[in-house]
Structures are given as C-alpha cells and as structure tokens.
Amino acid sequence: MRAPGAGTASVVSLALLWLLGLPWTWSAAAALGVYVGSGGWRFLRIVCKTARRDLFGLSVLIRVRLELRRHQRAGHTIPRIFQAVVQRQPERLALVDAGTGECWTFAQLDAYSNAVANLFLQLGFVPGDVVAVFLEGRPEFVGLWLGLAKAGVEAALLNVNLRREPLAFCLGTSGAKALIFGGEMAAAVAEVSGHLGKSLIKFCSGEFGPEGVLPDTHLLDLLLKEASTAPLAQIPSKGMDDRLFYIYTSGTTGLPKAAIVVHSRYYRIAAFGHHAYCMLAADVLYDCLPLYHSAGNIIGVGQCLIYGLTVVLRKKFSASSFWDDCVKYNCTVVQYIGEICRYLLKQPVREAERRHRVRLAVGNGLRPAIWEEFTQRFGVRQIGEFYGATECNCSIANMDGKVGSCGFNSRILPHVYPIQLVKVNEDTMELLRDAQGLCIPCQAGEPGLLVGQINQQDPLRRFDGYVSESATSKKIAHSVFSKGDSVYLSGDVLVMDELGYMYFRDRSGDTFRWRGENVSTTEVEGVLSRLLGQTDVAVYGVAVPGVEGKAGMAAIADPQSLLDPNAMYQELQKVLAPYARPMFLRLLPQVDTTGTFKIQKTRLQREGFDPRQTSDRLFFLDLKQGHYLPLNEAVYTRICSGTFSL
C-alpha cells in the first residue's frame, strides 16, 4: 500500500533538517513533502477516503467484543440473555406469523419455550443430548430450539427440503435421540422411517397431513399443554462457548455437514448485524428466509431474542405478498437474498411498494446490476450487504452502502481484524506459497481465497467447525500468515480494491449457489450416478446472464444415446430438492477424467450451456412444463435474453 521507503525517507529528512537548526514546523512540512513525493500520497488518499468507514467499523468491532466479554464474565447464554429481554418487555410482540396472522408476545414465547424445556427434562433428556428439528419456519420453530437450549439440549436444525438419503444421513450423523417434525413434513419422515434407529423418539408438532399420525409418534402439542410453563428450577451449567445448535451446510464436498453454533457465535453474528446497520429497539424486521439457515435464524430472529425487536416471519418468500406484509406489520427492516430482490423487481408496480416504512434491507447476493434499481424503485435507503457463512470467522459487512461490495477490510489498520485474501490455484484451490512456505497475500485487484486467522480464545476469531472432525480439519490450513498459525479456509474467491472494499468473485470447490441454497455437486453427482447405473456424471454451476447465482448443469456419459432425460427427471423429483435438480443437461460420449479417475470439469464449465461450443446433446429444464426440452441456438438466445424464466 505504501511506496517502499516513503516513511523512512520522511523520518530521515525530518531528523536531518532538525539537526541543521531549522524550526520543527519547517522540518515537519519538508518531511511531509518528502513522504508525499516518495509515493506516500497513495496512503494519504486511502486514509482520507476510508477513515470514517474504518472508524465506524472499529467502533462496531469494539462494541461487539465488549458485549461478548460482559456476557462471558457473567456466565450468560442465549436463553439467559433472552430472559432479560422478556423481563424488560413481556407484552411486546416478539414473533408474528405473516401467513396465519398469529402473534406471540415475549411472555408467550418465554412460556412456550419453558414448556419445551420442562417437558424434555421430564422425559429424561439431559444437557448435551441432541434433538433434530424438522419443520417449516413459524414461531414454534424458534420456541422449540430455544426451549431445548434452556434445558441444555442441542437442536439439529434440518433443511425442510431434505428427502430420503440426505435426510436419513443428516439425522444419523447428528446423533439425535429424538426428532421433532411438523405435520407438514410427515410424508418426508415416513419415507425414511425404515432407515431410522428404533430408539429415535418421534414427536409431531402442529396439524398432520391426510396420511395421519405416523406409527410410534407422540403428539407434541398435547404434551406441551400438560407441561409447566414456569422457568426451570435448576438452570444447566452452560456458557457462551458451549454448543447451542447445529446448522447444516453443504460445505465443499459430499452430503450436508452439521456446523456447530456455540452461544457466543450466535451472539456475535446477531450483534454484528445489529450494530453494523444501526438497528433500533423500535424496529420491526421482516424475515422470510428459512429458519434452518443462519441468515434467517441468527441475523433475523437473533434481533428478537437478544435485542428485543419484533420479527415478522413468513415460512416461504412470496414476491406478491412481500410489500403488503411490510405495510401491514409496519416493518422497517427486511432481509433478502439476491434472488428475492430480482423477483421483487419482476413484479408489476403496486401501491404497497412505496407505502412501506422499510429503510434497511440486510442480506447477501444482491447483484450490482440491480442494486441501484432496487433502492430507487422501492425507496429503501440502505442496503446492508454482507459476506459470511455459518461456521466462518471472517465475515465482512458493507456498512456504508458501496454498490456491489459485500464488505471491507481496513487498509489503514489491517491487523485489527486478521482476515486476508491469499493466492490460490483457482482450478484446484490449492494455496500458493512463497520460498518461506507462507501464503502469498493478494494485491488490490487480484482475486484470492478469503481466510481468517483462528484464535480459539477469542470469540470473534474462533472456529468451531463441524460435528465431523475430518470435515473440520479440511477447512483449516497452517503456516499461512506466519509459521505455526492456523486459519479458516472460506472456500470463496473474492477481490479487494485499493480502498479495501471486497467483491464476491465466485463460490469455489464443489458447491455453487442457486435459489439461495448451496448445492453440493458431489451429492447431485452421486444421486444421478446411482439412478443411471453408476454412469459417469459431472455436475457444476454455470452462469446465466441476468440471473443470480449459478444454475446446475449435469454432463452425463451417454455413449449409445439411450438416456431419456424426462424419465430421469421423474426419479430426480423423488430424491433431490428443487434447487438441486440440474437446470441443464449435456449428454456426451464420455466424461473426461484425470489419471486418478477424478472428473474433469474445467472445460465443461468454460463451455457452459452454449450449443455453439459443442455438438453434444443439450437440454434445459422448462419449469412451467415440468420437463427437459432440447436446447438449440434459438432457445439459448431466449434464455440469455431472459425470455425463458429459470
């Protein structure tokens, strides 16, 4: 950042002029001139342009650290912090279900979660046990994991899109002793019942579907009516560094992994969002994101549990209801993922989109191309774009509205928050190292892997990893900044400009993001390969002009041209979530492999779904018709122009 020797030259000149007897003011002015003339003007320019931003970021960092330290010293946990909020404002609305209009006050949420805690302790569950939670986003979802936490029991929050093998896998690896599922998920649970251990206790919450109550299932609502709503007589001895719950993330390989969320991590994520975007106690937050993900359940619901905001929940995003909900419930803050913003812009203009009181939209994935269009059309004054993952220790935030940026790192005080972009081989994601064996930092404008230095004694820099120790070890590298250190590998490539603003470049490894979800290519490859008799399959993400994220594409070996795409799609619907089903197919004689039989995707990704790049048979998934159609140049042009909606 600084010109080599500029600082040294200015200090030397200052000393010489002072020794010659010149007044110190003249000496200082001359030294400044030497500094600027030697290239120091670049640093001064950066200071002038970023000092205000960096000082605000530093104040947020200090505030969160002090709050965390206070709670750690007091032996608090998320339930204890919530208890203080309840005592302050028992009758204020805590959670609102926009779908049903049901409203829960803080006192009601407290009573419900107390009933959950008392019931599970009465049933013999002890602190450290795991209970899986599998239901759509509604107030009960929050009350369930919060109540389990009050009893010291850890919740495993399952993605409601999981089916069959992935669902059974997640349940099995969680070590759960019980499963709480919503009545709406009964069919999914029935599909995997034969693969679940007989010792797994099943509870059904809410109304069950036409298939009725599953065998060996307890009706949770009836049990909770009989349970005490009084606070626990004896609070489990848990602290801020103990486990709160698990959130499943696609990671970089294989089936979903359970990321460990400790109490301090929950607090840190929610607190950073609260202070970075200057949220107020009087704010009402609209949360239509899944509660099994950290954005909806921590950044969103965390504002309710920790800071006492009212949070309006909608179990599934609805573009037509979004602004109507915001007007109806007087929302001032909304959450988004990039796709939500695009869908809202595609809606016809309606009165509610200008009658709302929303001043802040918080989320990630808002494309620069529609950033300003979104703010201007809907009158949202501030975009709170951020980058982060459930388990990462290198989250960043855009605190000053820089269009397109997902956050920043200070160029003035880079060591205050020890994160960095380092050079990698973008094909293999292998870290590149210098002659001393350390990683090579990226310069401004150079893409690099985002990493964060690990310090397990610091709640802002700790990495708690996953339930799987092998998965945890794969996300850690050593001797990166200095010999013997440890860093978290984000798996994502970003670019930083001269002022320290960072921009998301690509999601690396074996995942891509589509419809707001991380899609594991190895999981989809495994499913397709099994369906097709262990055929070679390569799955990867391809960019579609004007569409957020990357659409899934599957290259399938079909040397005899016998594959029927639509017969395959009928089977795919049974085993893959909608967002994981490939939007494009490429049927080719064989899939390229390396000498060690690893699938080669580089050429396939480069050629994408452009029929001009290959003579292979190409297909695209027409969502309106519900099947694959041949993809030719005319159709390709229509997709790229947005005529065909993906």
XYZ file of C-alpha atoms in Angstrom:
646
model
C 0.000 0.000 0.000
C 2.749 2.467 0.868
C 5.567 3.309 -1.520
C 8.749 1.499 -0.378
C 10.875 3.718 1.781
C 8.464 6.691 1.789
C 8.022 6.622 5.545
C 11.717 6.004 6.210
C 12.781 8.812 3.863
C 10.472 11.310 5.532
C 11.721 10.422 9.031
C 15.362 10.712 7.935
C 14.726 14.092 6.301
C 12.935 15.328 9.425
C 15.936 14.378 11.586
C 18.477 15.998 9.239
C 16.583 19.277 8.974
C 16.133 19.428 12.731
C 19.888 18.860 13.212
C 20.569 21.735 10.806
C 18.676 24.012 13.168
C 15.503 24.617 11.152
C 12.257 25.145 13.152
C 10.371 21.915 13.761
C 7.354 23.217 11.807
C 9.556 23.734 8.725
C 11.159 20.359 9.272
C 7.788 18.641 9.581
C 6.474 20.338 6.427
C 9.569 19.319 4.492
C 9.348 15.746 5.782
C 5.703 15.601 4.715
C 6.718 16.801 1.275
C 9.348 14.069 1.037
C 6.779 11.474 2.161
C 4.197 12.575 -0.413
C 6.798 12.869 -3.174
C 8.103 9.361 -2.443
C 4.674 7.810 -3.062
C 3.105 8.290 0.356
C 0.288 10.298 -1.266
C -1.381 6.993 -2.142
C -1.646 6.085 1.523
C -2.868 9.577 2.433
C -5.541 9.302 -0.258
C -6.716 5.976 1.162
C -6.777 7.443 4.681
C -8.909 10.386 3.545
C -11.366 8.176 1.677
C -11.734 5.375 4.222
C -11.027 6.816 7.692
C -14.687 7.458 8.523
C -15.725 3.999 7.319
C -12.895 2.282 9.173
C -13.510 4.160 12.432
C -17.176 3.168 12.351
C -16.206 -0.448 11.640
C -13.724 -0.344 14.514
C -16.407 1.011 16.846
C -18.725 -1.868 15.864
C -15.942 -4.387 16.467
C -15.165 -2.920 19.899
C -18.827 -2.770 20.886
C -19.480 -6.404 19.982
C -16.303 -7.511 21.749
C -17.228 -5.630 24.952
C -20.764 -7.038 24.938
C -19.468 -10.565 24.456
C -16.880 -10.142 27.215
C -19.566 -8.892 29.613
C -21.830 -11.859 28.914
C -18.959 -14.343 29.165
C -17.892 -12.976 32.547
C -21.480 -13.135 33.800
C -21.837 -16.753 32.662
C -24.723 -15.900 30.350
C -26.125 -17.952 27.465
C -28.603 -17.060 24.712
C -31.568 -18.239 26.863
C -30.329 -16.141 29.812
C -29.936 -13.081 27.578
C -33.442 -13.663 26.211
C -34.776 -13.900 29.759
C -33.572 -10.370 30.468
C -35.369 -9.132 27.335
C -38.599 -10.811 28.489
C -38.394 -9.134 31.888
C -37.967 -5.749 30.177
C -40.872 -6.013 27.751
C -43.097 -9.061 28.372
C -46.107 -7.736 26.452
C -44.307 -6.514 23.332
C -44.767 -8.588 20.192
C -41.817 -10.923 19.701
C -42.812 -13.026 16.692
C -45.564 -12.655 14.116
C -46.545 -15.325 11.588
C -47.413 -13.386 8.421
C -49.019 -16.464 6.894
C -51.569 -17.018 9.652
C -51.540 -13.658 11.441
C -50.673 -15.393 14.723
C -48.817 -13.100 17.164
C -46.587 -14.141 20.063
C -45.530 -11.742 22.789
C -42.186 -12.137 24.526
C -44.040 -13.584 27.530
C -45.774 -16.164 25.311
C -42.534 -17.171 23.593
C -40.928 -17.484 27.022
C -43.788 -19.634 28.334
C -43.770 -21.914 25.273
C -40.005 -22.417 25.424
C -40.234 -23.073 29.175
C -42.815 -25.788 28.491
C -40.463 -27.374 25.933
C -37.568 -27.301 28.419
C -39.616 -28.788 31.258
C -41.127 -31.486 29.023
C -37.837 -32.759 27.646
C -36.157 -32.780 31.042
C -39.175 -34.678 32.389
C -38.816 -37.186 29.541
C -35.239 -37.904 30.621
C -33.213 -35.793 28.204
C -30.060 -34.327 29.703
C -27.738 -31.452 28.782
C -25.631 -32.418 25.766
C -28.315 -34.594 24.163
C -29.290 -33.750 20.579
C -32.837 -33.371 19.220
C -33.454 -32.851 15.496
C -35.984 -30.177 14.490
C -37.661 -30.582 11.098
C -40.456 -28.102 10.455
C -41.224 -25.002 8.424
C -40.461 -21.518 9.706
C -43.037 -20.357 12.226
C -42.962 -19.159 15.864
C -42.971 -22.748 17.169
C -39.664 -23.378 15.383
C -37.995 -20.667 17.461
C -39.745 -21.759 20.655
C -38.608 -25.349 20.159
C -34.867 -24.782 19.740
C -34.910 -22.049 22.394
C -36.714 -24.350 24.843
C -34.295 -27.183 24.139
C -31.414 -24.757 24.763
C -32.949 -23.791 28.107
C -32.693 -27.464 29.049
C -29.118 -27.665 27.742
C -30.251 -29.874 24.854
C -28.757 -29.128 21.430
C -31.041 -28.839 18.398
C -30.042 -30.091 14.941
C -31.923 -27.808 12.529
C -32.782 -29.807 9.420
C -33.342 -28.282 5.980
C -37.033 -28.857 5.120
C -36.064 -29.614 1.504
C -34.169 -32.754 2.539
C -35.636 -36.059 1.412
C -34.737 -39.755 1.594
C -30.989 -40.449 1.704
C -29.827 -36.889 2.556
C -32.499 -36.634 5.275
C -31.587 -40.015 6.760
C -27.893 -39.097 6.561
C -28.373 -35.803 8.409
C -30.457 -37.444 11.103
C -27.938 -40.231 11.542
C -24.852 -38.030 11.711
C -26.463 -35.597 14.166
C -26.575 -38.247 16.877
C -30.133 -37.130 17.655
C -32.066 -39.042 20.307
C -35.353 -37.554 19.134
C -36.931 -35.938 16.097
C -39.484 -33.135 16.248
C -41.183 -32.707 12.892
C -44.029 -30.553 11.678
C -47.188 -32.221 10.451
C -46.405 -30.828 7.006
C -43.199 -32.912 6.964
C -44.871 -36.212 7.904
C -44.635 -37.670 4.384
C -40.900 -36.934 4.234
C -40.378 -38.576 7.635
C -42.431 -41.588 6.570
C -40.092 -42.130 3.593
C -37.063 -42.562 5.866
C -38.698 -44.209 8.889
C -37.284 -47.595 7.919
C -33.745 -46.173 7.977
C -34.038 -44.548 11.408
C -32.964 -46.299 14.576
C -35.775 -47.777 16.656
C -34.542 -45.831 19.662
C -35.237 -42.484 17.931
C -38.255 -40.859 19.615
C -40.546 -39.008 17.197
C -42.719 -36.003 18.060
C -45.179 -34.343 15.677
C -45.861 -30.607 16.061
C -48.897 -28.947 14.512
C -51.579 -30.417 12.295
C -50.657 -33.588 10.471
C -51.485 -34.327 6.854
C -54.017 -36.719 5.287
C -51.728 -39.685 5.920
C -52.490 -39.314 9.636
C -50.153 -39.770 12.578
C -47.091 -41.897 11.885
C -46.628 -45.036 13.995
C -44.663 -44.566 17.231
C -45.123 -40.779 17.064
C -46.079 -38.591 20.026
C -48.292 -35.531 19.584
C -46.083 -32.761 20.899
C -48.776 -30.087 21.207
C -50.794 -32.217 23.642
C -47.718 -32.952 25.731
C -46.783 -29.270 25.889
C -50.264 -28.339 27.137
C -49.617 -30.508 30.194
C -46.068 -29.253 30.781
C -45.163 -26.486 33.216
C -44.535 -23.040 31.734
C -42.535 -21.923 34.774
C -38.793 -21.252 34.413
C -36.552 -24.229 35.161
C -35.818 -24.662 38.837
C -32.212 -25.572 38.019
C -30.502 -23.971 35.028
C -27.977 -26.182 33.177
C -24.364 -25.141 33.688
C -23.704 -23.899 30.162
C -21.575 -20.983 28.979
C -21.087 -18.838 25.899
C -18.547 -21.275 24.434
C -20.870 -24.294 24.716
C -22.909 -25.690 21.845
C -26.288 -24.123 21.123
C -27.450 -25.935 17.971
C -26.312 -27.300 14.600
C -26.978 -25.816 11.171
C -26.444 -27.995 8.129
C -24.311 -26.564 5.364
C -23.394 -28.048 2.004
C -19.713 -27.312 2.604
C -17.415 -28.134 -0.280
C -17.886 -31.881 -0.692
C -20.426 -34.615 -0.162
C -23.663 -34.616 1.779
C -24.646 -31.791 4.182
C -22.415 -31.274 7.225
C -23.547 -30.165 10.670
C -21.853 -26.856 11.510
C -21.510 -26.226 15.246
C -23.049 -22.988 16.506
C -21.999 -22.103 20.059
C -23.778 -19.433 22.110
C -21.050 -16.850 21.508
C -21.188 -17.416 17.734
C -24.963 -16.864 17.714
C -24.495 -13.665 19.706
C -21.604 -12.443 17.565
C -23.455 -12.872 14.247
C -26.636 -11.201 15.518
C -24.727 -8.404 17.281
C -22.609 -7.540 14.243
C -25.741 -7.252 12.118
C -27.452 -5.119 14.760
C -24.635 -2.616 15.266
C -23.185 -2.572 11.735
C -26.547 -1.472 10.333
C -27.636 0.669 13.291
C -30.808 -1.242 14.059
C -33.066 0.250 16.731
C -35.095 -1.279 19.549
C -38.266 0.020 17.881
C -37.516 -1.668 14.540
C -39.779 -4.375 13.117
C -37.857 -6.889 10.994
C -39.391 -8.884 8.122
C -37.824 -12.344 7.871
C -38.995 -14.569 5.001
C -35.791 -16.638 4.937
C -35.519 -20.278 6.093
C -35.032 -20.628 9.838
C -32.784 -23.662 9.372
C -30.153 -21.270 7.960
C -28.108 -18.720 9.891
C -29.374 -15.688 7.938
C -32.990 -16.226 8.963
C -32.449 -17.759 12.380
C -29.481 -15.762 13.675
C -29.263 -12.443 11.851
C -33.079 -12.243 11.752
C -34.520 -14.000 14.814
C -31.416 -13.032 16.804
C -32.613 -9.416 16.780
C -35.717 -10.574 18.651
C -34.011 -12.814 21.212
C -31.038 -10.566 22.008
C -32.210 -7.012 21.335
C -35.985 -7.263 21.727
C -37.080 -6.381 18.186
C -40.340 -7.671 16.752
C -39.682 -10.147 13.932
C -42.327 -10.951 11.325
C -41.884 -14.470 9.919
C -43.122 -15.894 6.642
C -42.294 -19.556 6.101
C -41.772 -19.076 2.365
C -40.910 -15.975 0.381
C -43.807 -14.584 -1.647
C -42.999 -11.841 -4.161
C -46.658 -10.810 -4.383
C -47.088 -10.552 -0.590
C -43.711 -9.066 0.350
C -44.530 -5.358 0.382
C -48.118 -5.928 1.530
C -46.727 -7.724 4.589
C -44.275 -4.893 5.225
C -47.078 -2.325 5.133
C -49.437 -4.427 7.250
C -46.924 -5.024 10.047
C -45.083 -1.653 9.847
C -41.763 -3.304 9.038
C -38.688 -1.073 8.960
C -36.022 -3.705 8.172
C -36.222 -6.563 5.652
C -33.956 -9.499 4.898
C -33.116 -10.730 1.420
C -31.004 -12.979 -0.676
C -30.104 -11.797 -4.157
C -32.863 -13.770 -5.819
C -35.503 -12.122 -3.640
C -34.526 -8.698 -4.932
C -34.680 -9.883 -8.541
C -38.100 -11.474 -8.070
C -39.436 -8.294 -6.464
C -38.220 -6.216 -9.403
C -40.021 -8.555 -11.816
C -43.344 -7.919 -10.051
C -45.763 -5.371 -11.531
C -45.708 -1.994 -9.799
C -48.077 -1.881 -6.824
C -49.075 0.767 -4.321
C -47.644 -1.052 -1.297
C -44.070 -0.920 -2.627
C -43.964 2.829 -1.935
C -46.232 2.952 1.150
C -43.968 0.874 3.369
C -41.624 2.209 6.081
C -38.652 -0.028 5.235
C -35.371 1.899 5.449
C -32.887 -1.028 5.542
C -32.507 -4.277 3.580
C -29.980 -6.766 5.001
C -28.707 -9.791 3.119
C -26.286 -11.132 0.559
C -26.157 -11.783 -3.155
C -27.630 -8.510 -4.435
C -26.115 -8.111 -7.896
C -24.532 -4.744 -8.682
C -26.599 -4.580 -11.880
C -29.878 -4.315 -9.951
C -28.599 -2.738 -6.704
C -29.485 0.861 -7.528
C -32.647 -0.115 -9.405
C -33.855 -1.897 -6.262
C -33.149 1.036 -3.948
C -34.679 3.600 -6.308
C -37.844 1.686 -7.189
C -38.677 0.630 -3.640
C -37.273 3.623 -1.782
C -35.047 1.562 0.531
C -32.366 3.976 1.753
C -29.728 1.482 2.930
C -28.520 -1.875 1.630
C -26.731 -3.956 4.265
C -24.901 -6.448 2.049
C -22.598 -8.863 3.883
C -20.467 -11.937 3.320
C -20.283 -14.843 5.710
C -21.029 -18.471 6.424
C -22.487 -20.157 9.487
C -19.146 -21.525 10.613
C -16.709 -18.903 9.328
C -14.579 -16.464 11.348
C -14.020 -13.981 8.523
C -17.420 -12.399 7.969
C -17.403 -8.909 6.474
C -20.102 -6.269 6.051
C -20.834 -3.363 3.740
C -21.509 -0.607 6.277
C -21.537 2.441 4.021
C -23.564 1.353 1.006
C -20.749 0.896 -1.528
C -22.598 -0.512 -4.552
C -21.645 -4.119 -5.305
C -19.381 -4.610 -2.292
C -20.048 -7.358 0.238
C -17.824 -5.741 2.885
C -14.377 -4.350 3.522
C -11.162 -4.766 5.432
C -9.270 -1.707 6.624
C -6.209 -0.696 4.612
C -5.178 1.623 7.465
C -5.385 -0.939 10.291
C -5.403 -4.318 8.516
C -4.333 -6.307 11.580
C -7.271 -5.234 13.743
C -9.414 -7.860 12.007
C -6.970 -10.562 10.821
C -8.505 -11.697 7.537
C -6.819 -11.723 4.152
C -7.093 -12.737 0.537
C -4.361 -15.202 -0.433
C -3.358 -16.543 -3.817
C -4.587 -19.971 -4.870
C -4.648 -22.158 -7.940
C -8.248 -21.423 -8.946
C -8.661 -24.816 -10.630
C -7.559 -26.878 -7.625
C -7.981 -24.218 -4.872
C -4.526 -25.198 -3.599
C -2.830 -22.470 -1.571
C 0.190 -20.926 -3.296
C 3.206 -20.412 -1.026
C 6.414 -18.392 -1.156
C 10.007 -19.535 -0.566
C 9.460 -19.386 3.219
C 6.429 -21.678 2.968
C 3.920 -18.914 3.813
C 0.910 -17.968 1.729
C 1.118 -15.094 -0.738
C -1.174 -12.130 0.023
C -3.158 -10.716 -2.889
C -2.651 -7.162 -4.043
C -5.537 -4.853 -4.855
C -7.443 -6.179 -7.854
C -6.106 -9.734 -7.554
C -8.657 -12.493 -6.836
C -7.862 -14.649 -3.841
C -9.240 -17.054 -1.264
C -10.629 -15.351 1.831
C -9.092 -16.732 5.044
C -9.388 -15.789 8.698
C -6.806 -16.335 11.429
C -8.025 -18.722 14.145
C -7.801 -17.961 17.860
C -9.984 -20.252 19.964
C -9.701 -17.923 22.989
C -11.217 -15.040 21.013
C -14.983 -15.366 20.345
C -14.609 -13.203 17.230
C -11.891 -15.391 15.718
C -12.676 -18.912 16.909
C -13.613 -21.695 14.506
C -15.918 -24.333 15.969
C -16.098 -26.452 12.838
C -18.446 -29.338 12.258
C -19.638 -32.411 14.110
C -17.349 -34.368 11.767
C -13.726 -33.893 12.806
C -12.465 -34.802 9.332
C -14.697 -32.141 7.777
C -13.368 -29.618 10.301
C -9.726 -30.404 9.529
C -10.293 -29.839 5.804
C -11.262 -26.220 6.475
C -8.067 -25.402 8.389
C -4.651 -24.531 6.967
C -1.433 -23.895 8.891
C 1.519 -21.517 8.479
C -0.434 -19.045 6.374
C 0.309 -15.597 7.870
C 3.247 -16.817 9.999
C 4.916 -20.091 10.899
C 2.690 -22.357 13.000
C -0.519 -20.311 12.799
C -3.916 -21.699 11.818
C -6.528 -20.148 9.538
C -10.052 -20.936 8.397
C -10.428 -21.507 4.654
C -13.648 -19.919 3.443
C -13.657 -21.722 0.097
C -14.701 -18.482 -1.618
C -12.771 -16.277 -4.012
C -13.126 -12.521 -3.555
C -11.421 -9.435 -4.951
C -10.392 -6.360 -2.936
C -9.990 -2.919 -4.460
C -7.466 -0.227 -3.490
C -9.732 1.140 -0.731
C -10.292 -2.251 0.889
C -13.801 -2.911 -0.454
C -14.329 -6.588 -1.230
C -16.396 -8.101 -4.010
C -17.588 -11.668 -4.303
C -15.865 -13.387 -7.209
C -17.033 -16.999 -7.165
C -18.013 -19.922 -4.963
C -15.204 -22.416 -5.320
C -14.727 -26.065 -4.626
C -17.612 -28.425 -5.225
C -20.574 -26.186 -4.424
C -22.466 -23.450 -6.158
C -25.322 -21.244 -5.011
C -28.763 -21.432 -6.616
C -32.146 -20.249 -5.359
C -30.494 -19.059 -2.158
C -29.155 -22.548 -1.348
C -25.699 -24.107 -1.534
C -25.813 -27.065 -3.906
C -23.295 -29.842 -3.345
C -22.103 -31.105 -6.727
C -20.846 -34.370 -5.276
C -24.244 -35.068 -3.719
C -26.064 -34.471 -7.016
C -23.450 -36.474 -8.913
C -23.937 -39.380 -6.513
C -27.710 -39.346 -6.905
C -27.566 -39.152 -10.718
C -24.890 -41.810 -10.980
C -26.914 -44.238 -8.858
C -30.091 -43.592 -10.840
C -28.242 -44.248 -14.088
C -26.414 -47.395 -13.022
C -23.170 -45.731 -11.860
C -22.739 -43.769 -15.070
C -20.005 -41.098 -15.074
C -21.546 -37.756 -14.204
C -20.048 -34.287 -13.734
C -22.168 -31.619 -12.032
C -21.183 -27.954 -11.938
C -22.649 -24.476 -11.821
C -22.963 -22.279 -14.901
C -23.656 -18.557 -15.030
C -26.867 -17.424 -16.741
C -26.990 -13.769 -17.868
C -29.187 -11.667 -15.602
C -29.725 -14.441 -13.050
C -28.272 -14.540 -9.531
C -26.040 -17.461 -8.576
C -25.231 -20.381 -10.857
C -27.627 -22.868 -12.399
C -26.848 -26.547 -12.049
C -25.642 -28.412 -15.132
C -25.000 -32.142 -15.393
C -22.720 -33.687 -18.008
C -23.684 -37.357 -18.327
C -21.878 -40.097 -20.210
C -24.368 -41.489 -22.760
C -22.315 -43.197 -25.486
C -25.294 -45.048 -27.013
C -27.690 -42.051 -26.833
C -30.164 -44.110 -24.838
C -30.842 -41.759 -21.935
C -34.370 -40.380 -21.639
C -33.996 -37.039 -19.753
C -37.626 -36.864 -18.695
C -37.775 -40.413 -17.345
C -34.707 -39.490 -15.303
C -36.394 -36.264 -14.142
C -39.352 -38.204 -12.764
C -36.929 -40.042 -10.485
C -34.963 -36.903 -9.636
C -38.080 -35.245 -8.230
C -38.296 -38.008 -5.638
C -34.758 -37.709 -4.330
C -33.480 -34.157 -4.895
C -34.693 -30.830 -3.559
C -35.978 -28.487 -6.319
C -32.956 -26.185 -6.104
C -30.556 -29.145 -6.526
C -32.112 -30.521 -9.736
C -29.911 -29.652 -12.745
C -31.337 -26.910 -14.946
C -29.196 -28.046 -17.885
C -28.093 -31.446 -19.193
C -25.247 -32.312 -21.521
C -25.237 -35.870 -22.881
C -21.821 -36.794 -24.247
C -19.917 -39.970 -25.226
C -17.708 -39.857 -22.146
C -16.849 -37.588 -19.233
C -13.206 -36.526 -19.047
C -11.261 -37.878 -16.076
C -7.759 -37.375 -14.694
C -5.133 -40.075 -14.322
C -6.538 -40.786 -10.865
C -10.090 -41.026 -12.258
C -11.272 -37.677 -10.908
C -13.911 -35.971 -13.016
C -12.564 -33.031 -15.047
C -14.950 -30.074 -15.052
C -12.827 -27.128 -16.157
C -13.577 -27.425 -19.891
C -17.226 -28.248 -19.274
C -17.684 -25.202 -17.048
C -15.979 -22.981 -19.590
C -18.268 -24.145 -22.419
C -21.370 -23.869 -20.224
C -24.734 -24.480 -21.920
C -23.867 -22.762 -25.201
C -24.776 -25.124 -28.100
C -22.251 -23.336 -30.299
C -19.463 -24.723 -28.108
C -20.310 -28.409 -28.545
C -22.015 -30.977 -30.741
C -23.226 -32.889 -27.662
C -26.969 -33.128 -26.995
C -28.108 -30.330 -24.671
C -31.347 -29.960 -22.704
C -32.823 -27.370 -20.360
C -35.444 -27.748 -17.647
C -38.644 -25.883 -18.524
C -40.121 -25.316 -15.072
C -43.525 -24.356 -16.428
C -43.916 -27.625 -18.341
C -42.048 -29.650 -15.757
C -39.684 -31.490 -18.071
C -36.486 -31.179 -20.093
C -36.582 -29.727 -23.625
C -33.858 -29.779 -26.296
C -31.547 -26.767 -26.164
C -30.586 -25.236 -29.520
C -29.169 -21.854 -30.517
C -32.592 -20.193 -30.700
C -33.537 -21.401 -27.229
C -30.091 -20.472 -25.905
C -30.615 -16.904 -27.143
C -34.025 -16.732 -25.460
C -32.597 -17.977 -22.146
C -29.764 -15.437 -22.247
C -32.211 -12.632 -23.014
C -34.473 -13.613 -20.119
C -37.417 -14.784 -22.258
C -37.283 -18.210 -20.651
C -37.533 -17.816 -16.873
C -35.286 -20.106 -14.847
